[in-house]
Short mmCIF file of C-alpha atoms in Angstrom, two decimals:
data_model
loop_
_atom_site.label_atom_id
_atom_site.label_comp_id
_atom_site.label_asym_id
_atom_site.label_seq_id
_atom_site.Cartn_x
_atom_site.Cartn_y
_atom_site.Cartn_z
CA MET A 1 0.12 -0.10 -0.09
CA ILE A 2 1.58 3.15 -1.00
CA ILE A 3 1.17 6.10 1.60
CA ALA A 4 3.25 8.96 1.24
CA SER A 5 4.49 10.89 4.37
CA LYS A 6 3.63 14.39 5.49
CA LEU A 7 6.70 14.84 7.20
CA GLN A 8 9.46 17.46 6.21
CA PRO A 9 13.12 16.65 6.36
CA GLU A 10 14.13 20.03 7.57
CA ASN A 11 12.12 19.17 10.73
CA ALA A 12 13.78 16.10 11.30
CA ILE A 13 15.79 15.73 14.75
CA GLU A 14 18.38 13.69 13.23
CA ARG A 15 19.51 13.05 9.72
CA LYS A 16 22.31 11.06 8.59
CA THR A 17 23.33 8.97 5.68
CA VAL A 18 24.72 5.33 6.15
CA ALA A 19 27.04 4.06 3.65
CA ALA A 20 26.85 0.58 2.04
CA GLY A 21 28.19 -2.14 4.30
CA ASP A 22 27.82 0.26 7.39
CA TYR A 23 25.47 -0.36 10.32
CA SER A 24 23.37 2.20 11.93
CA LEU A 25 22.29 1.71 15.78
CA ASN A 26 19.90 3.80 17.12
CA LEU A 27 17.54 4.81 20.18
CA ILE A 28 14.10 5.59 19.19
CA LYS A 29 11.56 7.10 21.76
CA ALA A 30 7.97 5.58 21.91
CA GLY A 31 6.02 8.00 19.43
CA GLN A 32 9.11 9.04 17.35
CA VAL A 33 9.02 8.49 13.63
CA VAL A 34 11.92 7.20 11.67
CA ARG A 35 12.32 7.20 7.91
CA ILE A 36 14.81 4.86 5.72
CA VAL A 37 15.37 6.36 2.23
CA ASP A 38 16.52 3.98 -0.59
CA LEU A 39 18.87 6.64 -1.91
CA GLU A 40 19.82 5.33 -5.29
CA GLY A 41 17.51 2.36 -5.39
CA ASN A 42 17.73 -1.60 -5.16
CA GLN A 43 19.19 -1.27 -1.82
CA ALA A 44 18.28 -3.79 1.33
CA ALA A 45 18.35 -2.32 4.54
CA ASP A 46 18.42 -5.35 7.07
CA THR A 47 16.76 -4.26 10.20
CA LEU A 48 16.31 -5.66 13.80
CA PHE A 49 14.64 -4.12 16.57
CA TYR A 50 14.58 -4.45 20.42
CA ASN A 51 12.72 -3.14 23.17
CA ALA A 52 15.14 -0.62 24.70
CA ASN A 53 14.39 -1.64 28.20
CA ASN A 54 14.73 -5.17 27.72
CA PRO A 55 16.59 -6.35 24.64
CA SER A 56 15.33 -10.19 24.96
CA GLU A 57 12.18 -8.85 23.64
CA ARG A 58 12.93 -8.04 19.93
CA TYR A 59 11.21 -8.10 16.72
CA SER A 60 10.03 -11.49 15.41
CA ALA A 61 9.14 -12.16 11.72
CA THR A 62 6.94 -15.25 12.95
CA ASP A 63 4.70 -13.22 14.98
CA THR A 64 4.28 -10.45 12.69
CA LEU A 65 3.43 -12.61 9.69
CA ARG A 66 1.03 -14.71 11.53
CA GLU A 67 -0.98 -11.87 13.12
CA GLN A 68 -1.24 -9.89 10.15
CA GLY A 69 -1.87 -13.23 8.00
CA ASN A 70 0.08 -11.82 5.34
CA LEU A 71 3.65 -12.47 4.19
CA TYR A 72 4.48 -9.01 3.07
CA LEU A 73 5.19 -5.65 4.97
CA THR A 74 3.80 -2.40 3.86
CA ALA A 75 1.71 0.46 5.38
CA GLY A 76 -0.35 -0.26 8.10
CA SER A 77 1.79 -3.37 9.03
CA GLN A 78 2.26 -3.82 12.72
CA LEU A 79 5.86 -5.27 13.65
CA ARG A 80 5.44 -7.56 16.48
CA SER A 81 7.74 -8.95 18.94
CA ASN A 82 8.74 -12.36 20.17
CA ASP A 83 6.01 -11.58 22.91
CA ASN A 84 3.46 -10.68 20.42
CA ASN A 85 3.49 -7.03 21.33
CA VAL A 86 3.38 -4.42 18.91
CA MET A 87 6.79 -2.64 18.49
CA LEU A 88 6.18 -0.16 15.56
CA GLU A 89 4.01 0.36 12.65
CA ILE A 90 4.49 1.32 9.20
CA VAL A 91 2.86 4.69 8.79
CA ALA A 92 4.08 5.54 5.28
CA ASP A 93 5.67 3.53 2.32
CA THR A 94 6.58 4.57 -1.19
CA CYS A 95 7.66 1.17 -2.15
CA GLY A 96 4.82 -1.00 -1.57
CA ARG A 97 6.50 -4.21 -0.26
CA HIS A 98 9.22 -5.38 2.17
CA ASP A 99 10.48 -8.83 2.80
CA THR A 100 10.80 -10.62 6.27
CA ILE A 101 11.47 -14.27 5.47
CA GLY A 102 14.80 -13.88 3.23
CA GLY A 103 16.74 -13.19 6.38
CA ALA A 104 20.23 -11.36 6.23
CA CYS A 105 23.48 -12.30 4.43
CA ALA A 106 26.04 -13.84 6.54
CA THR A 107 29.43 -14.97 5.32
CA GLU A 108 28.49 -18.59 6.67
CA SER A 109 25.29 -18.51 4.56
CA ASN A 110 27.09 -17.21 1.54
CA THR A 111 29.47 -20.18 1.74
CA VAL A 112 26.42 -22.21 1.12
CA ARG A 113 24.36 -19.98 -1.26
CA TYR A 114 27.32 -18.70 -3.48
CA ASP A 115 30.50 -20.47 -3.18
CA LEU A 116 32.62 -22.01 -0.28
CA GLU A 117 35.19 -19.50 -1.33
CA LYS A 118 32.66 -16.51 -0.61
CA ARG A 119 33.31 -16.56 3.16
CA CYS A 120 35.72 -13.61 3.00
CA MET A 121 33.09 -11.29 1.74
CA HIS A 122 31.54 -8.59 3.91
CA ALA A 123 28.09 -9.61 5.05
CA CYS A 124 24.93 -7.84 6.95
CA ARG A 125 25.58 -10.14 10.24
CA ASP A 126 29.33 -9.15 10.13
CA SER A 127 27.88 -5.53 10.56
CA TRP A 128 25.56 -6.45 13.08
CA MET A 129 28.18 -8.55 15.36
CA LEU A 130 30.43 -5.44 14.85
CA ALA A 131 27.62 -3.01 16.27
CA ILE A 132 26.84 -5.33 19.27
CA ALA A 133 30.42 -5.56 20.08
CA GLU A 134 31.10 -1.79 19.97
CA HIS A 135 27.95 -0.93 21.80
CA PRO A 136 27.78 -3.14 24.69
CA GLU A 137 25.78 -0.32 26.42
CA TYR A 138 22.51 -1.74 24.58
CA GLY A 139 23.10 -5.40 26.26
CA ILE A 140 22.53 -7.13 22.96
CA ALA A 141 24.35 -10.42 22.29
CA LYS A 142 24.44 -12.89 19.44
CA ARG A 143 21.54 -14.84 20.95
CA ASP A 144 19.58 -11.93 20.18
CA ILE A 145 20.23 -11.76 16.43
CA SER A 146 17.19 -13.21 15.04
CA HIS A 147 15.24 -12.94 12.01
CA ASN A 148 15.25 -9.46 10.62
CA ILE A 149 13.18 -7.21 8.10
CA ASN A 150 14.86 -6.48 4.75
CA PHE A 151 13.25 -3.20 3.96
CA PHE A 152 13.09 -2.44 -0.07
CA MET A 153 13.69 -6.11 -0.66
CA ASN A 154 11.19 -8.04 -2.89
CA VAL A 155 11.52 -11.84 -2.35
CA PRO A 156 8.24 -13.46 -3.90
CA VAL A 157 6.48 -16.84 -2.66
CA THR A 158 4.54 -18.70 -5.24
CA PRO A 159 1.24 -20.64 -4.63
CA GLU A 160 3.07 -23.61 -5.03
CA GLY A 161 5.64 -23.18 -2.40
CA GLY A 162 8.49 -21.54 -4.59
CA LEU A 163 10.75 -18.69 -3.43
CA THR A 164 12.51 -16.32 -5.74
CA PHE A 165 14.83 -13.22 -4.93
CA GLU A 166 13.88 -10.69 -7.74
CA ASP A 167 15.15 -7.44 -8.61
CA GLY A 168 14.06 -4.95 -6.17
CA ILE A 169 10.72 -3.01 -6.78
CA SER A 170 12.16 -0.07 -4.93
CA ALA A 171 13.87 2.73 -6.78
CA PRO A 172 15.72 6.06 -5.91
CA GLY A 173 13.94 8.26 -3.39
CA LYS A 174 11.51 5.35 -2.06
CA TYR A 175 11.05 5.18 1.11
CA VAL A 176 9.66 3.62 4.45
CA GLU A 177 8.43 5.21 7.57
CA LEU A 178 7.77 3.59 11.02
CA GLN A 179 6.45 4.78 14.36
CA ALA A 180 7.76 3.49 17.54
CA LYS A 181 4.96 1.97 19.97
CA MET A 182 7.83 1.57 22.37
CA ASP A 183 11.14 2.68 23.26
CA ILE A 184 13.18 0.85 20.44
CA VAL A 185 16.63 0.16 19.79
CA MET A 186 17.02 0.09 15.98
CA LEU A 187 19.99 -1.69 14.42
CA VAL A 188 20.27 -1.54 10.62
CA SER A 189 22.67 -3.31 8.38
CA ASN A 190 22.93 -1.45 5.11
CA CYS A 191 23.48 -4.48 3.01
CA PRO A 192 26.90 -5.00 1.49
CA GLN A 193 25.43 -8.10 -0.53
CA LEU A 194 27.60 -8.38 -3.85
CA ASN A 195 26.25 -11.85 -5.05
CA ASN A 196 22.53 -10.99 -5.19
CA PRO A 197 20.21 -9.06 -7.33
CA CYS A 198 18.37 -7.39 -4.39
CA ASN A 199 20.71 -4.67 -4.46
CA GLY A 200 21.71 -4.57 -8.04
CA TYR A 201 24.96 -6.12 -7.20
CA ASN A 202 26.22 -2.71 -6.32
CA PRO A 203 25.30 -1.86 -2.60
CA THR A 204 24.45 2.06 -2.26
CA ALA A 205 23.96 4.29 0.94
CA ILE A 206 20.63 4.64 2.87
CA GLU A 207 19.61 7.97 4.42
CA TRP A 208 18.25 7.58 7.97
CA LEU A 209 15.99 10.51 9.67
CA ALA A 210 13.83 10.74 12.68
CA TRP A 211 11.04 13.20 13.89
CA ASP A 212 9.57 13.66 17.42
CA ALA A 213 6.14 12.54 17.95
CA MET B 1 21.03 -49.66 17.86
CA THR B 2 17.58 -50.89 18.72
CA PRO B 3 15.03 -48.53 17.39
CA TYR B 4 13.48 -46.43 20.44
CA THR B 5 9.87 -45.37 20.13
CA THR B 6 7.67 -42.89 22.21
CA THR B 7 4.83 -41.10 21.79
CA LEU B 8 4.37 -37.56 22.28
CA GLN B 9 0.85 -36.77 23.73
CA SER B 10 -1.65 -33.86 22.80
CA GLY B 11 -0.12 -30.45 24.13
CA GLY B 12 3.20 -32.33 24.99
CA HIS B 13 6.79 -31.16 24.90
CA TRP B 14 10.35 -32.73 24.96
CA SER B 15 14.00 -31.98 24.06
CA LEU B 16 16.75 -34.49 23.38
CA ARG B 17 20.21 -34.37 21.94
CA VAL B 18 20.28 -36.39 18.88
CA ARG B 19 23.60 -37.81 17.89
CA ARG B 20 24.93 -37.65 14.45
CA GLY B 21 23.90 -40.66 12.06
CA LEU B 22 20.60 -41.12 14.08
CA GLN B 23 17.24 -40.75 12.11
CA MET B 24 14.14 -39.66 13.47
CA THR B 25 10.90 -40.83 12.03
CA LEU B 26 7.71 -38.82 13.21
CA THR B 27 4.19 -40.24 12.64
CA ASP B 28 1.03 -38.07 12.80
CA ILE B 29 -0.93 -41.15 14.80
CA SER B 30 -4.28 -38.77 14.94
CA GLY B 31 -3.91 -37.01 11.71
CA ASN B 32 -4.02 -33.41 10.90
CA GLY B 33 -1.35 -32.96 13.65
CA ASN B 34 1.31 -30.40 14.21
CA LEU B 35 4.80 -30.75 15.71
CA GLY B 36 6.65 -27.54 16.41
CA MET B 37 10.24 -28.14 16.60
CA LEU B 38 13.59 -26.33 17.06
CA PHE B 39 17.24 -27.35 16.69
CA TYR B 40 20.46 -26.10 18.56
CA ASN B 41 24.00 -27.23 18.29
CA PRO B 42 24.80 -28.78 21.83
CA GLU B 43 28.45 -27.85 21.74
CA ASN B 44 27.67 -24.16 20.86
CA LEU B 45 24.06 -23.38 21.91
CA LEU B 46 24.47 -20.00 20.02
CA GLU B 47 24.29 -21.98 16.49
CA ARG B 48 20.62 -22.68 15.88
CA TYR B 49 17.99 -23.67 13.05
CA ASN B 50 17.74 -20.78 10.81
CA ALA B 51 14.29 -20.86 8.89
CA PRO B 52 15.56 -17.99 6.52
CA ASP B 53 18.62 -19.59 5.28
CA THR B 54 16.94 -22.92 5.15
CA LEU B 55 14.37 -21.59 2.71
CA LYS B 56 16.59 -19.02 0.69
CA CYS B 57 19.37 -21.56 0.41
CA GLN B 58 16.89 -23.89 -1.49
CA HIS B 59 14.98 -21.74 -3.06
CA THR B 60 11.84 -22.89 -1.65
CA PHE B 61 8.91 -21.61 0.96
CA LYS B 62 7.83 -25.20 1.91
CA LEU B 63 9.68 -28.19 3.31
CA THR B 64 9.70 -31.55 1.95
CA GLN B 65 11.71 -34.84 1.35
CA GLY B 66 15.13 -33.80 -0.13
CA HIS B 67 15.40 -30.48 1.82
CA CYS B 68 18.05 -29.94 4.24
CA LEU B 69 17.49 -27.89 7.44
CA TYR B 70 20.25 -25.32 7.86
CA SER B 71 21.77 -23.74 10.87
CA ASP B 72 22.73 -19.93 11.29
CA MET B 73 26.44 -21.07 10.68
CA GLY B 74 26.01 -22.51 7.14
CA ARG B 75 25.60 -26.27 8.33
CA ILE B 76 23.05 -28.74 8.25
CA PHE B 77 21.53 -30.12 11.38
CA ALA B 78 19.32 -32.62 9.68
CA SER B 79 18.30 -33.84 6.12
CA ILE B 80 14.80 -34.93 5.31
CA THR B 81 15.08 -38.20 3.75
CA GLY B 82 11.42 -39.49 3.76
CA ASP B 83 8.13 -37.47 3.75
CA THR B 84 4.41 -38.78 3.07
CA VAL B 85 3.11 -35.36 3.45
CA GLY B 86 4.68 -32.92 0.80
CA TRP B 87 4.57 -29.72 2.78
CA HIS B 88 5.72 -28.70 6.23
CA GLU B 89 6.16 -24.90 7.11
CA THR B 90 8.47 -22.71 9.11
CA VAL B 91 7.19 -19.13 9.06
CA CYS B 92 4.16 -18.88 11.22
CA GLY B 93 5.88 -19.68 14.75
CA ASN B 94 4.07 -20.72 17.76
CA SER B 95 0.60 -20.09 19.36
CA HIS B 96 0.56 -18.14 22.49
CA ALA B 97 -1.40 -18.49 25.45
CA SER B 98 -3.70 -15.44 24.46
CA HIS B 99 -4.33 -17.31 20.88
CA ILE B 100 -5.29 -20.49 22.76
CA SER B 101 -7.65 -18.77 25.46
CA GLU B 102 -9.21 -16.56 22.69
CA LYS B 103 -9.96 -19.28 20.52
CA TRP B 104 -10.54 -22.33 22.83
CA GLY B 105 -10.92 -20.89 26.32
CA ALA B 106 -8.17 -21.00 29.08
CA ARG B 107 -8.53 -24.41 30.53
CA ASP B 108 -5.30 -24.42 33.07
CA TYR B 109 -3.76 -27.08 35.03
CA GLN B 110 -5.63 -26.23 38.16
CA ASN B 111 -8.86 -27.19 36.87
CA ASP B 112 -8.09 -29.51 33.96
CA ARG B 113 -4.60 -31.12 34.83
CA ASN B 114 -3.26 -32.60 31.67
CA GLN B 115 -6.18 -31.76 29.77
CA TRP B 116 -5.39 -28.24 30.02
CA HIS B 117 -4.84 -26.07 26.91
CA GLN B 118 -1.02 -26.05 26.20
CA ASN B 119 0.67 -23.41 23.84
CA GLY B 120 3.56 -23.84 21.68
CA ASN B 121 5.44 -20.57 23.09
CA ASP B 122 5.43 -21.61 26.66
CA ALA B 123 6.14 -25.37 25.67
CA PHE B 124 9.20 -24.43 23.96
CA LEU B 125 10.17 -21.86 27.02
CA VAL B 126 10.07 -24.64 28.92
CA GLU B 127 12.39 -26.78 27.16
CA LEU B 128 14.77 -23.76 26.46
CA ALA B 129 15.26 -23.23 30.15
CA LYS B 130 16.63 -26.67 30.67
CA TYR B 131 19.58 -25.66 29.04
CA GLY B 132 20.04 -22.15 30.10
CA LEU B 133 18.13 -20.81 27.01
CA GLY B 134 15.49 -18.14 27.33
CA ARG B 135 13.13 -16.40 25.17
CA ALA B 136 15.79 -14.33 23.28
CA ASP B 137 17.10 -17.70 21.71
CA MET B 138 13.78 -18.79 20.33
CA ALA B 139 14.12 -18.76 16.65
CA ALA B 140 11.86 -19.05 13.95
CA ASN B 141 10.61 -22.87 14.23
CA ILE B 142 9.37 -25.77 11.76
CA ASN B 143 5.73 -26.76 12.09
CA PHE B 144 5.86 -30.36 10.59
CA PHE B 145 2.55 -31.71 9.19
CA SER B 146 1.25 -28.33 8.82
CA LYS B 147 0.89 -26.51 5.22
CA VAL B 148 0.59 -22.90 4.89
CA THR B 149 0.00 -21.11 1.56
CA SER B 150 0.59 -17.69 0.14
CA ASN B 151 -1.46 -16.15 -2.78
CA GLU B 152 0.05 -13.36 -5.03
CA GLN B 153 -0.93 -10.58 -2.45
CA GLY B 154 0.85 -12.80 0.30
CA ASP B 155 -2.12 -13.94 2.22
CA LEU B 156 -1.69 -16.80 4.63
CA ARG B 157 -3.67 -19.71 4.81
CA LEU B 158 -3.29 -22.85 6.90
CA ALA B 159 -4.50 -25.90 4.45
CA GLU B 160 -7.04 -28.25 5.86
CA GLY B 161 -6.51 -31.88 5.82
CA ASN B 162 -2.88 -31.44 4.83
CA SER B 163 -1.71 -34.54 7.11
CA PRO B 164 -3.81 -37.80 7.03
CA VAL B 165 -3.80 -40.34 9.80
CA GLY B 166 -0.19 -41.99 9.62
CA SER B 167 1.60 -39.61 7.62
CA GLN B 168 5.28 -39.77 8.21
CA ILE B 169 8.55 -37.47 7.56
CA THR B 170 12.07 -39.00 8.54
CA LEU B 171 14.89 -36.63 9.43
CA ARG B 172 18.36 -37.87 9.45
CA PHE B 173 20.84 -36.06 11.34
CA GLU B 174 24.04 -34.83 10.06
CA MET B 175 25.62 -33.18 12.97
CA ASP B 176 24.88 -33.76 16.84
CA THR B 177 21.86 -31.77 17.60
CA LEU B 178 19.83 -30.61 20.37
CA VAL B 179 16.16 -31.28 19.24
CA LEU B 180 13.21 -29.14 20.97
CA LEU B 181 9.73 -30.32 20.25
CA HIS B 182 6.12 -29.68 20.87
CA SER B 183 2.97 -31.26 19.72
CA CYS B 184 0.62 -28.07 20.30
CA PRO B 185 -1.76 -26.73 17.52
CA HIS B 186 -0.74 -24.79 14.72
CA PRO B 187 -1.08 -21.15 15.67
CA LEU B 188 -3.38 -20.54 12.57
CA ASN B 189 -5.59 -23.58 13.36
CA THR B 190 -9.16 -22.47 13.57
CA ALA B 191 -11.10 -25.76 14.55
CA SER B 192 -14.06 -25.49 16.88
CA HIS B 193 -12.24 -27.51 19.62
CA TYR B 194 -8.59 -27.51 21.02
CA PRO B 195 -7.09 -29.80 18.42
CA ARG B 196 -5.66 -32.88 20.03
CA HIS B 197 -3.25 -34.96 18.27
CA GLU B 198 -0.58 -37.43 19.14
CA ILE B 199 2.70 -37.57 17.41
CA GLY B 200 4.92 -41.07 17.30
CA ILE B 201 8.51 -40.58 17.54
CA ALA B 202 10.98 -43.41 16.40
CA LEU B 203 14.59 -43.08 16.72
CA SER B 204 17.23 -45.58 14.76
CA THR B 205 20.43 -45.52 13.03
CA ALA B 206 20.17 -43.89 9.77
CA ALA B 207 21.96 -45.60 6.52
CA PRO B 208 25.22 -44.07 5.87
CA VAL B 209 25.24 -41.05 3.22
CA THR B 210 25.96 -42.37 -0.09
CA LYS B 211 27.39 -40.61 -3.23
CA ASP B 212 23.93 -40.31 -4.83
CA ASP B 213 22.24 -39.19 -1.72
CA GLU B 214 19.03 -37.59 -2.61
CA CYS B 215 19.34 -34.55 -0.03
CA LYS B 216 22.93 -33.76 -0.56
CA ASN B 217 22.53 -33.97 -4.59
CA ALA B 218 19.50 -31.82 -4.35
CA CYS B 219 21.33 -28.80 -5.27
CA ALA B 220 24.54 -27.46 -5.19
CA GLU B 221 23.72 -25.38 -2.47
CA ASN B 222 23.12 -28.74 -0.37
CA GLN B 223 26.59 -30.03 -1.69
CA ARG B 224 28.23 -27.13 -0.13
CA GLY B 225 26.20 -27.67 3.12
CA PHE B 226 27.61 -31.02 3.33
CA ALA B 227 31.08 -29.76 2.88
CA ASN B 228 30.70 -27.26 5.49
CA ASN B 229 29.70 -30.29 7.78
CA ALA B 230 32.60 -32.46 6.56
CA LEU B 231 34.64 -29.58 7.70
CA TYR B 232 33.16 -28.96 11.07
CA HIS B 233 33.58 -32.78 11.51
CA LEU B 234 37.34 -33.04 10.30
CA GLY B 235 39.13 -34.91 12.63
CA ILE B 236 36.25 -36.45 14.30
CA ASP B 237 35.64 -38.64 11.19
CA SER B 238 39.08 -40.15 11.46
CA LEU B 239 38.78 -40.59 15.15
CA SER B 240 35.27 -42.34 15.40
CA MET B 241 33.42 -42.52 12.34
CA GLY B 242 35.80 -44.41 9.82
CA ALA B 243 35.37 -43.85 6.36
CA SER B 244 31.64 -44.91 6.37
CA ARG B 245 30.47 -41.21 6.15
#
């Protein structure tokens, strides 16, 4: 569902660019709104969310999919935790569909998906691991790294049970906007994947903006 | 080994360490059952079943014979070597206590003893705690015997009558695995009464993996998954397993 936002970038309380292959770790207060912009198109933003006051409560793809009865995320989707609480809601979306079953790239899964020699290549889970190692103050550990959302990514499932990774339906400047329903730690890996059409074999920067409630 | 058999009663849960080279055959004794399952590496509990990797490695949304079940470390916990059902799902997670009481009423242990309405989330939490694990460690699980389809818009639907009485699925374990399982209803089940079903479990020695193995050769990805397992077992093979595997 395409819903444009009325929020203006000049009113944002924070605005930054996250380079391809970098992570972004942010604290978002309940009520605040965050926007991720796909600056150049076809990028994937691999995102995890935690309850800032108790990180063992975190985003759960299974709870989210089950409660909304649908595989894809877009405006109106409520993002649920492993305790089945609503953590955030997608309040604007100019892309129309985001994936949450494809998971994130890891050096280990790259060996299986592409080639045993791809282990050396930078992957989203490396970015998350560095983020949690560099920020022990959030109390997040590897056991908390679970299924994620791939904003801007297109992973269609067929009625026969097939699964494909397709060229993105995103384009330069498309964005998704989320409003926090509780205090949230948001961990984004701006995907460095070079082997997959999800970012057109050329990872690019995203923009991150936040507004007060 | 002499095969070991047991029955998981309705709303039950269990966990066990399964050695590499064993196979586990699950039987849907009552029909239209559901068996939630999770895998962990007993040597490193941070390594666990990864549903997204399992699906995307094999370009599939459903699980059936020929598929391998992957950890987040690029290794294979188990291969599906037999399946009379054809479709098992791994994206809908578990029922919570709130779902169960909303649909079928909160029958509690105080009043109903073992006829209470157990839910999958609590069942896994009980088993996780036995190994020092908690809710942060609960990954997306498999729901064996349950088929969930998606239409082009992504709407999810639990198929009815997916698993006839006596349906079976066989898992061959490719590494030592801590297995957690429960027989609570699928979270999308809309039956008029709390669904009760029994699941038979049989453990026996698996036949050795041969060069023409169906699961290993199902795709290049699985061949690389087996190569990662071989690397993991390097040294162990020559000590204890001989050349048979």
